[in-house]
Coordinates of C-alpha atoms in Angstrom, one line a residue:
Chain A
X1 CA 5.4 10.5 1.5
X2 CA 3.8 11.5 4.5
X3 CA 0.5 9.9 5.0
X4 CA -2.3 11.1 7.5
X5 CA -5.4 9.3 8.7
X6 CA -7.6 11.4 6.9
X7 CA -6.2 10.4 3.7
X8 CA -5.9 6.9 4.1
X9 CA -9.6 7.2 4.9
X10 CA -9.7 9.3 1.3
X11 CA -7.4 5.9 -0.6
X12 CA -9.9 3.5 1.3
X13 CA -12.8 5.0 0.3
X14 CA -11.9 5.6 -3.6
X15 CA -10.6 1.8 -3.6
X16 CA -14.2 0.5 -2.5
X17 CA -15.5 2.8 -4.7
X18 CA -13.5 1.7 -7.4
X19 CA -14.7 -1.4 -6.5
X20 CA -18.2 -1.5 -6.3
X21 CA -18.1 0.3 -9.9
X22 CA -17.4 -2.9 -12.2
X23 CA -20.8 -3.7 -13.5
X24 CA -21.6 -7.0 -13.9
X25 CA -22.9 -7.7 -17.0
X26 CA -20.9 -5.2 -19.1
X27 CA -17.5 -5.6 -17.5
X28 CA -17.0 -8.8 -15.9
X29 CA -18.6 -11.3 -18.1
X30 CA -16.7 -9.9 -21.1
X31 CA -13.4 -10.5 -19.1
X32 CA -14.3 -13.7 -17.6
X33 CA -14.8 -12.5 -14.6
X34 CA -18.9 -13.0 -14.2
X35 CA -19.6 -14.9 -11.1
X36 CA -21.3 -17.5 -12.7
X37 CA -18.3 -18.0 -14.9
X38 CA -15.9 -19.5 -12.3
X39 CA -16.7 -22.0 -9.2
X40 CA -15.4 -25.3 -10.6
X41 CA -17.0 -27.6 -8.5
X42 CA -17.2 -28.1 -5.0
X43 CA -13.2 -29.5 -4.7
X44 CA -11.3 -27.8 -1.5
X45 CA -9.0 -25.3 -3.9
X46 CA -11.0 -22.1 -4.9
X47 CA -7.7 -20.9 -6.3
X48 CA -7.1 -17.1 -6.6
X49 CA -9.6 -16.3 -9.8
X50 CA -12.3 -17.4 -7.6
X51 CA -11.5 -16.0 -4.7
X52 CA -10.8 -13.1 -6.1
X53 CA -14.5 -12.9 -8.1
X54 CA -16.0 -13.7 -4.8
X55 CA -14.1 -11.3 -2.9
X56 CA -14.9 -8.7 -5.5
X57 CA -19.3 -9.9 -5.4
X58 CA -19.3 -9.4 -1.7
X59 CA -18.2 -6.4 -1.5
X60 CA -19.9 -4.9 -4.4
X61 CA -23.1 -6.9 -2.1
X62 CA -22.3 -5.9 1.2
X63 CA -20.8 -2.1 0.3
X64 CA -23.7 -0.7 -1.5
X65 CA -25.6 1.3 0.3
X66 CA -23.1 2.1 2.9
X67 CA -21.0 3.8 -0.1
X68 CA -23.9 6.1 -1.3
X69 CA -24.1 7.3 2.3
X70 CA -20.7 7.4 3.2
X71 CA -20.3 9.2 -0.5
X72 CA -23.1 11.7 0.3
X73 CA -21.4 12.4 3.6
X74 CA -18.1 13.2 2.0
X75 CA -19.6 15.0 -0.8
X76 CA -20.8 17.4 1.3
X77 CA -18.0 17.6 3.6
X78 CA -15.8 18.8 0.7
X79 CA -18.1 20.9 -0.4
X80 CA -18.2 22.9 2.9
X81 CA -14.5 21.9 4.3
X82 CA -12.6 21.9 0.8
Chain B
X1 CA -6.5 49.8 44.6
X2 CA -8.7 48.3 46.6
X3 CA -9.7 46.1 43.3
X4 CA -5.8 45.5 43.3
X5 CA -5.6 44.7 47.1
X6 CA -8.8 42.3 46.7
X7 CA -7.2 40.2 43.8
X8 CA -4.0 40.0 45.6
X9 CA -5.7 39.0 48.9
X10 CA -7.3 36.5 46.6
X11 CA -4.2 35.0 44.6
X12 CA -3.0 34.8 48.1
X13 CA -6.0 32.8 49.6
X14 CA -5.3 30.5 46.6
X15 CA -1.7 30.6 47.4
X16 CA -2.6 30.0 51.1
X17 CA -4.4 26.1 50.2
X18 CA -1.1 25.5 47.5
X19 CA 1.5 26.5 50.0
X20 CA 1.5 27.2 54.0
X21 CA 3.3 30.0 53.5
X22 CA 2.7 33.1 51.2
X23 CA 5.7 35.3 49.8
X24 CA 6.4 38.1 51.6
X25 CA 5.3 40.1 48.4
X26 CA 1.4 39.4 49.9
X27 CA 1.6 39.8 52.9
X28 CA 0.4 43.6 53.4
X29 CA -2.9 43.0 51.3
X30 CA -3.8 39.7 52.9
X31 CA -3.4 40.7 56.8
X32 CA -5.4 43.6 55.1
X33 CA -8.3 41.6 54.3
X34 CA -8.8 39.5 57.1
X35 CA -8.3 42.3 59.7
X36 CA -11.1 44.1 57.9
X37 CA -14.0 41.8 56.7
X38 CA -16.5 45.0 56.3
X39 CA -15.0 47.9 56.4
X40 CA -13.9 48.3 52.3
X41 CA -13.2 51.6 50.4
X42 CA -14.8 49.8 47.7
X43 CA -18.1 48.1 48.6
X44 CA -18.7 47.4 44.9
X45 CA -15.1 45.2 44.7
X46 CA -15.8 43.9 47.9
X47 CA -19.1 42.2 46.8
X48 CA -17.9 40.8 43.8
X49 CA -15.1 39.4 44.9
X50 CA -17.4 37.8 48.1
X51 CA -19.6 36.5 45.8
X52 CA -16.7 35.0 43.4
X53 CA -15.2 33.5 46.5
X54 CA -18.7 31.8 47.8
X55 CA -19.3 30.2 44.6
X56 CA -15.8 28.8 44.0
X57 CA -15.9 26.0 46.4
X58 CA -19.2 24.3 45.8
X59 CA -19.4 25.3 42.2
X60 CA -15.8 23.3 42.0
X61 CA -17.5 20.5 43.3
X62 CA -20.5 20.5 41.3
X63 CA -18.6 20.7 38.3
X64 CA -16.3 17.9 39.6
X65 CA -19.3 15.3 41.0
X66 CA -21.1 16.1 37.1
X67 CA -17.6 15.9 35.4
X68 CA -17.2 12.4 36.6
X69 CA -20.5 11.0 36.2
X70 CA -19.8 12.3 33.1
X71 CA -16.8 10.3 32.4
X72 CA -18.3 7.1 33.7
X73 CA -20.9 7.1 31.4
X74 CA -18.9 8.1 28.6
X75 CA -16.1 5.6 29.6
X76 CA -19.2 2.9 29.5
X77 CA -20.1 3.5 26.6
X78 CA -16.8 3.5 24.7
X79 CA -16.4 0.0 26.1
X80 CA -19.7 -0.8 24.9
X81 CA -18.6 0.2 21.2
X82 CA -15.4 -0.9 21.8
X83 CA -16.6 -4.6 23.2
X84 CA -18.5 -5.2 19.4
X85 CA -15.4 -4.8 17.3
X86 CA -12.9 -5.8 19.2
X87 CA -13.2 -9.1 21.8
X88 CA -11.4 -7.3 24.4
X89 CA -10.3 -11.0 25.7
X90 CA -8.4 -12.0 22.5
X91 CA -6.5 -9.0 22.9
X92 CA -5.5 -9.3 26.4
X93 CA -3.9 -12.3 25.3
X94 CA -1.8 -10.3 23.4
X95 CA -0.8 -8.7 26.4
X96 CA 0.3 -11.0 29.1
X97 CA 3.9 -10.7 29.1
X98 CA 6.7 -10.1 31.9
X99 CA 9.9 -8.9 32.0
X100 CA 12.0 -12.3 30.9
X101 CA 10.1 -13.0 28.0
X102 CA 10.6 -9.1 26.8
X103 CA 14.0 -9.5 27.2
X104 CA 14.6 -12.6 25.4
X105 CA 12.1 -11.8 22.6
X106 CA 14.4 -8.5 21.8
X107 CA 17.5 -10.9 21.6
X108 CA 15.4 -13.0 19.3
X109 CA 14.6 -10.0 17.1
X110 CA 18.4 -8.7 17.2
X111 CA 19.6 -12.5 16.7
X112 CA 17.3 -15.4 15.5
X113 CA 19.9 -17.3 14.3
X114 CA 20.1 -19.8 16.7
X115 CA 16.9 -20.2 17.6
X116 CA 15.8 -23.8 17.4
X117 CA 12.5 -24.4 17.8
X118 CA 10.4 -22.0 16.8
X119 CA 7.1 -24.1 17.0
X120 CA 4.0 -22.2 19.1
X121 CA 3.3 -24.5 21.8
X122 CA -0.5 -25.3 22.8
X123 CA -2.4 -26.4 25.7
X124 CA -5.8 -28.0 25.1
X125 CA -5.8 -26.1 21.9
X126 CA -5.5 -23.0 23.3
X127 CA -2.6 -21.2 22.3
X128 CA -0.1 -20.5 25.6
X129 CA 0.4 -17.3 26.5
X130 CA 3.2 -15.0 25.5
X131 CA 4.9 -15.2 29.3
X132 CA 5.0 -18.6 28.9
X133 CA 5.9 -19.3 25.2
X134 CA 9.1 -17.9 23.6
X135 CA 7.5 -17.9 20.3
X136 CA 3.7 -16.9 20.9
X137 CA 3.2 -13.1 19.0
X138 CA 2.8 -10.1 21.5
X139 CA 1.5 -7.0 20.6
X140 CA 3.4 -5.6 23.9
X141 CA 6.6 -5.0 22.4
X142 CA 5.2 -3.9 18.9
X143 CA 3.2 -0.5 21.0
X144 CA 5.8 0.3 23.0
X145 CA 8.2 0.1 20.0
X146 CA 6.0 2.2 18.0
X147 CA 5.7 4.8 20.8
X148 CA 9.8 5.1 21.3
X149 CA 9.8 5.3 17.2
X150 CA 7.6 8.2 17.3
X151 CA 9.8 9.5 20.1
X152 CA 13.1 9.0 18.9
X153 CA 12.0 10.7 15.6
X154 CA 11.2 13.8 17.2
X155 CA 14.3 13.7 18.8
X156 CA 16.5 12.9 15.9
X157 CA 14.4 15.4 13.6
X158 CA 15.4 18.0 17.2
X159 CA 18.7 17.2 16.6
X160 CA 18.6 18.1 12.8
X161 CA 16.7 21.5 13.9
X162 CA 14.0 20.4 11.6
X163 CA 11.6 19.4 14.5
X164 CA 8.3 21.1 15.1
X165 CA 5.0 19.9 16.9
X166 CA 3.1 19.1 13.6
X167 CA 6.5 16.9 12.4
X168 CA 5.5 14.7 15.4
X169 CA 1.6 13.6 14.5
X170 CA 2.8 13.5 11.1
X171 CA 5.1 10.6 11.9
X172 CA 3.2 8.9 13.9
X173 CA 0.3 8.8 11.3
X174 CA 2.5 7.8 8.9
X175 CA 3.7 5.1 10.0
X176 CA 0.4 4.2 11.7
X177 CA -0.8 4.1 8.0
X178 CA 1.9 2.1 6.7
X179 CA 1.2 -0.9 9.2
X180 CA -2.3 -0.6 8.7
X181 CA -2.1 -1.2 4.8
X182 CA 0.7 -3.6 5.4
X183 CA -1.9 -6.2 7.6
X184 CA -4.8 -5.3 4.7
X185 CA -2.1 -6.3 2.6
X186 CA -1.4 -9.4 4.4
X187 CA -4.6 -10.1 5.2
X188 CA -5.6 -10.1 1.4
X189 CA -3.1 -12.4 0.4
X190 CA -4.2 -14.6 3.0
X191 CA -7.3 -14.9 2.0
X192 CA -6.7 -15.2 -2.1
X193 CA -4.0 -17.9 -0.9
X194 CA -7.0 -19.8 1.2
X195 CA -4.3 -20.1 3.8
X196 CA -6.6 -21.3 6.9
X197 CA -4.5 -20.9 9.7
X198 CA -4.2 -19.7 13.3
X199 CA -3.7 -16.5 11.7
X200 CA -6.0 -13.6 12.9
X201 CA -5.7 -9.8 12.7
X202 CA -3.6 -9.1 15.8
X203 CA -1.2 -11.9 15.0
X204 CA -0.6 -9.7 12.0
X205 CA -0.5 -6.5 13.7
X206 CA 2.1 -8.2 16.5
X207 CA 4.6 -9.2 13.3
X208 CA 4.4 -6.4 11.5
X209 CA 4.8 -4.1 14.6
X210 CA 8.0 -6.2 15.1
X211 CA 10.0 -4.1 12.8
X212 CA 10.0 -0.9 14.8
X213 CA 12.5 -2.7 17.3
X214 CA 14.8 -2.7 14.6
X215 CA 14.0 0.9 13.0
X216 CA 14.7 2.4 16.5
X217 CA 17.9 0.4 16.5
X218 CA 18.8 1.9 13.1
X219 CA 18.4 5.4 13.9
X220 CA 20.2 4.8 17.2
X221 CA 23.1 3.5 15.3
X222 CA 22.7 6.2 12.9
X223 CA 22.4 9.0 15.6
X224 CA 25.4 7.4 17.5
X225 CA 27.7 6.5 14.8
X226 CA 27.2 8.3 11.5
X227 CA 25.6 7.6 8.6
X228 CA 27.9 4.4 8.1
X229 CA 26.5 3.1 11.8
X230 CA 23.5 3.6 10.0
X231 CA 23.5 1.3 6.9
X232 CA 25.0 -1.5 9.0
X233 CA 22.8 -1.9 11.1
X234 CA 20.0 -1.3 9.1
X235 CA 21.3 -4.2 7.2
X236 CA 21.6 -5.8 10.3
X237 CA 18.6 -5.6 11.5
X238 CA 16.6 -6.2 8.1
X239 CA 18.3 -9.7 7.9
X240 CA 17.7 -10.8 11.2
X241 CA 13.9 -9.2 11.2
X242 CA 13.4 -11.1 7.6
X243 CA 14.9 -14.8 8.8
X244 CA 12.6 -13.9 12.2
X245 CA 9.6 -13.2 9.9
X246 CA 10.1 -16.6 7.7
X247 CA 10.7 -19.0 10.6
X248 CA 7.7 -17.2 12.3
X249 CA 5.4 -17.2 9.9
X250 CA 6.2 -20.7 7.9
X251 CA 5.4 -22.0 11.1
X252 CA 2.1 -20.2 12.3
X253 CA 1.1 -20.8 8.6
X254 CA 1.5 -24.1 7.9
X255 CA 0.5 -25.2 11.3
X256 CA -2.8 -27.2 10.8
X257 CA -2.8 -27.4 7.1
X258 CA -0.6 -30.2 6.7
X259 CA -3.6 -32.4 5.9
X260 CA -2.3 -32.8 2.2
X261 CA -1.8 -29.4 1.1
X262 CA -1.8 -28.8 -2.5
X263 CA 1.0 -27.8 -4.6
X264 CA -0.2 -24.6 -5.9
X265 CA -1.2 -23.4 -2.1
X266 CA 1.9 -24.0 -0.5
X267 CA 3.6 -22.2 -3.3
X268 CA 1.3 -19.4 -2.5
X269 CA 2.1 -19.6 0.8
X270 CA 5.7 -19.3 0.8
X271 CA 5.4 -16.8 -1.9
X272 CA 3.3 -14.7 0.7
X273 CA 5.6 -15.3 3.4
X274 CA 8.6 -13.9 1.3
X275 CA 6.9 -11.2 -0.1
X276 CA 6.1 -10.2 3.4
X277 CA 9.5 -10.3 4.4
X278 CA 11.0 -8.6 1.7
X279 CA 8.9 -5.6 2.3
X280 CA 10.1 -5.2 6.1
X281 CA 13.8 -3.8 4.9
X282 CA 11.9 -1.5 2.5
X283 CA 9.6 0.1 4.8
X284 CA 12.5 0.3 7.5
X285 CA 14.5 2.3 5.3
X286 CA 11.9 4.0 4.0
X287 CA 10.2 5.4 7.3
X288 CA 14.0 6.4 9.1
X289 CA 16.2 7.3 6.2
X290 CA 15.0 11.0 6.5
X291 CA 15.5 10.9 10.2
X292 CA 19.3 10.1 9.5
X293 CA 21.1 12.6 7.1

């Protein structure tokens, strides 16, 4: 398996994509995975559910619109470069 | 032949500022030239290569003088780029080692067995440096083990007359790649363990680059010895690198959370550390196996 930097940048890029793809309402909620579904309370253990929805909110938050550029970007990269 | 005579008079001028004297192969054309400054055969050689050989000094040094002011600003500006990622400070830290405290980490990495105290000592809450703590992280030894890696691969693949340039970069991507998703990894299962520690991103790097010591002792074994060398001491090396990597890492981890830790977290935690150091003999045999046939 012999991994370049080019296509770690590729996995990264699908993963965030992959990511930012669960829609809230349609996906989440039905799994129990809604954001307003989980904090219990203000106690000093998140646990991992939590942190995990939280993790998953900001960075569906924070990666928006950096991922339809970056995605144009490579779009037309492959287009040209293959 | 006068074009001839003038670009031998020239290699020979060149020749002349390298070495004081010029081979005897020269000699003919370059007393040539000098004795004769106007009188050429060739006046339309002879101005070109006057012209050539006016402009090549001070062009030289134009293009030097803008090539460095060229480098200075681009050398500034990298730091500036560099300086809002990475607190350049922080990672000198990392850096501040001397010869002792390389010498007795590498024992430590070959044999932590009787290591006592494996505690990271503070002063004033500052954490002390590597040269002066046994068991502070470096990311010293982790680079330069990652650059004799990459070396010794190319040489072992040599060896196998499998080795080409390409071979090289490849290895040395991969296995840049492999520590990279192994302190996301890390660094995930930190955070979805809420394990608030003295943990940052370089600490990570340092332990993780920690098991290149013992890939490069595998394939040495395995070069040296056969492919028998090869398993023992990569069994060798994965035990001592995974009882190094729990006593490290229980530790740095647990350091200022004893404040009534939770059940469920420190089962996390040790979970974490385990899975960490299960995955060191893995990647070790993974990334040199094919260098060892």
């Amino acid at each position: 398996m012999a991994f370049t930097l080019y296509s770690l940048l590729q996995a990264a890029l699908l993963c965030v994509n992959a990511i930012a793809v669960l829609h809230e309402e349609r996906f989440l909620k039905n799994i129990g995975w809604g954001t307003d579904q989980g904090i219990g309370g203000f106690g000093e253990e998140p646990g991992i559910k939590s942190q995990l929805m939280n993790l998953i909110r900001s960075v569906r938050t924070v990666m928006r619109v950096p991922l339809i550029i970056i995605n144009s970007i490579t779009i037309v990269l492959l287009l040209l470069f293959g | 032949m006068a074009y001839h005579s003038g670009y031998g008079a020239h290699g020979s001028k060149h020749r002349a500022r390298a070495a004081p004297e010029p081979p005897p192969l020269f000699d003919d054309t370059s007393g040539g030239y000098s004795s004769q400054p106007g009188g050429y055969p060739a006046p339309g050689a002879d101005v070109a290569f006057n012209v050539n050989h006016l402009l090549g000094d001070p062009m030289a040094n134009i293009a030097t003088a803008y090539g460095i002011s060229i480098a200075s600003q681009g050398k500034d500006m990298v730091h500036k780029e560099l300086h809002r990622f990475v607190s350049v400070n922080k990672l000198k830290y990392f850096f501040t080692v001397d010869t002792a405290y390389v010498a007795k980490k590498l024992g430590l990495l070959v044999f932590p067995y009787t290591h006592q105290n494996w505690e990271v000592q503070y002063s004033r809450d500052m954490p002390l440096p590597p040269r002066k703590d046994l068991n502070a992280p470096d990311l010293y030894i982790p680079t330069m083990a990652f650059i004799t890696y990459v070396l010794l691969a190319g040489m072992a693949l040599g060896i196998q007359k499998r080795f080409s340039p390409e071979v090289l970069g490849l290895c040395a991507s991969t296995a840049l790649v492999w520590v990279v998703m192994e302190v996301l990894a890390l660094l995930l299962g930190l955070y979805l363990a809420t394990v608030r520690s003295e943990l940052s991103t370089f600490h990570l790097l340092a332990y993780s680059g920690y098991k290149y010591v013992g890939m490069i002792l595998s394939v040495l074994t395995g070069l040296l010895f056969g492919s028998d060398g090869y398993y023992v001491a990569l069994a060798w090396t994965s035990s001592a690198l995974m009882y190094f990597i729990v006593r490290s890492l229980r530790t740095a981890a647990l350091g200022p959370d004893t404040i009534g830790g939770p059940g469920p977290r420190k089962h996390l935690q040790l979970y974490l550390t385990l899975g960490a150091a299960a995955f060191q003999p893995l990647i070790i045999y993974w990334l040199t196996f094919h260098l060892v046939r």
